[in-house]
Short mmCIF file of C-alpha atoms in Angstrom, two decimals:
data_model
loop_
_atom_site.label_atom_id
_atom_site.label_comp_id
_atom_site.label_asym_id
_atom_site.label_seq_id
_atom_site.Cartn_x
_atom_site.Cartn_y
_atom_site.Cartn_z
CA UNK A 1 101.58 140.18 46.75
CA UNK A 2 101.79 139.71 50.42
CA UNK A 3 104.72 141.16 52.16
CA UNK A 4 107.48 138.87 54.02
CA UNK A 5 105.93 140.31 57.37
CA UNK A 6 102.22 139.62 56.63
CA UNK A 7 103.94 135.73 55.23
CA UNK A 8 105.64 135.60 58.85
CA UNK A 9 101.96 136.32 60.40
CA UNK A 10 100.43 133.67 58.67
CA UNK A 11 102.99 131.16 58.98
CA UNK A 12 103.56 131.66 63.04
CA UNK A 13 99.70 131.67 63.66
CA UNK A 14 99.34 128.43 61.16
CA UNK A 15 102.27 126.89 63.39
CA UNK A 16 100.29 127.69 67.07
CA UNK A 17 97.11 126.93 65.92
CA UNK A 18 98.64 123.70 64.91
CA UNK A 19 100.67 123.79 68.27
CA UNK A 20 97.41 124.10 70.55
CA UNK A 21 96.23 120.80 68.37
CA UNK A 22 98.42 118.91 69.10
CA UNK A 23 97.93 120.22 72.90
CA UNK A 24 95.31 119.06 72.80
CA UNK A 25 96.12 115.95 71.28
CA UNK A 26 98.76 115.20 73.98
CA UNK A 27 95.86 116.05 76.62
CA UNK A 28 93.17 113.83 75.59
CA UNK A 29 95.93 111.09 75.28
CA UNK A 30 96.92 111.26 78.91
CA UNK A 31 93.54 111.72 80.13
CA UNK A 32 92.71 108.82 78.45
CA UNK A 33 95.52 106.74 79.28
CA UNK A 34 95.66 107.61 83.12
CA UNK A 35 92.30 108.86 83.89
CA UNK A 36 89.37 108.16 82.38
CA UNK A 37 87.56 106.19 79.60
CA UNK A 38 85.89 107.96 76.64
CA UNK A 39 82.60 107.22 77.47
CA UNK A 40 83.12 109.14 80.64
CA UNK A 41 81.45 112.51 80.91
CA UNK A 42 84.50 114.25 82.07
CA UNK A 43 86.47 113.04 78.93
CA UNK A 44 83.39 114.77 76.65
CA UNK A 45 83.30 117.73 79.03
CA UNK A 46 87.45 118.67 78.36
CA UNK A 47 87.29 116.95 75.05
CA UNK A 48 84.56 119.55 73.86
CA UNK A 49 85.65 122.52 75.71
CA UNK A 50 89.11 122.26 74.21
CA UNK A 51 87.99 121.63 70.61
CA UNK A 52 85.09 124.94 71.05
CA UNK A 53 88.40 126.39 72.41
CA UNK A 54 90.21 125.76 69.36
CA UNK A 55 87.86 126.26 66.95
CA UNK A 56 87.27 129.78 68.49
CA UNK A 57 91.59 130.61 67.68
CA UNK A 58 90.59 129.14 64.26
CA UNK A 59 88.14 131.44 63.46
CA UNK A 60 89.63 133.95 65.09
CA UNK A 61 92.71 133.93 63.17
CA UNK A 62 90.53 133.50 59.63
CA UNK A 63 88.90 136.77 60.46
CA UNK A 64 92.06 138.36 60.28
CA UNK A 65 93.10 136.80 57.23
CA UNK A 66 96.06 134.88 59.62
CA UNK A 67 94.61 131.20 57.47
CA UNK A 68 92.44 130.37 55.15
CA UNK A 69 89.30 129.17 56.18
CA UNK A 70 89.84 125.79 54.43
CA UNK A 71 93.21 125.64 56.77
CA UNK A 72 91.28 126.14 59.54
CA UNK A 73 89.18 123.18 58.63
CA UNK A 74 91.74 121.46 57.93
CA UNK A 75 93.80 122.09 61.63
CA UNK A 76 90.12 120.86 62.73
CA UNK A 77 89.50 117.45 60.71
CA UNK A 78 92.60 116.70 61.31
CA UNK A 79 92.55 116.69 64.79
CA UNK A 80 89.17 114.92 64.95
CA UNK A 81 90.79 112.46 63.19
CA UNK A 82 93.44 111.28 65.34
CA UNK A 83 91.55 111.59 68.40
CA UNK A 84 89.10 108.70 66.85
CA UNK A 85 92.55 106.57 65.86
CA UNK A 86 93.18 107.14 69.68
CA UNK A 87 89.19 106.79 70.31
CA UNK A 88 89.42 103.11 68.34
CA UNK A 89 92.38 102.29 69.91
CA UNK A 90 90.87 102.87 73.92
CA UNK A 91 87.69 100.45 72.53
CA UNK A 92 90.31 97.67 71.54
CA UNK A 93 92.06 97.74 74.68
#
């Protein structure tokens, strides 16, 4: 049985890896709003730097037994996915 501190661990480093997702999210919108287009190699350039980033924390934090790996995966497909709803959306416009 996990004590209520290790539960508080888990849950506050689920909630900023989630956090720095949505970051990132929120970044990639604006950038792609305001500045550039996604087939733009600056786009890729942040776009992968901030998911390695991210994926990094993930792993990080699975090592310690902070998530689960399959949380950690999920953070990650998650995220991919609404970046290609925003992807889809930049092609339509």
């Amino acid at each position: 049985m996990l004590s209520d501190v290790a539960v508080d661990h888990r849950e506050k480093a689920y909630a900023l890896l989630k956090a720095d997702a949505d970051k990132i999210l929120r970044l990639i919108k604006v950038q792609m709003d305001n500045l550039t287009m996604p087939q733009c190699p600056l786009y890729e350039e942040v776009l992968d730097t901030q998911m390695f980033g991210l994926s990094r924390e993930i792993h990080f934090a699975v090592r310690l037994n902070l998530i689960s790996d399959e949380e950690g995966k999920q953070i990650l497909d998650n995220l991919e996915k609404q970046l290609n709803v925003l992807h889809e959306a930049a092609q339509k416009s």
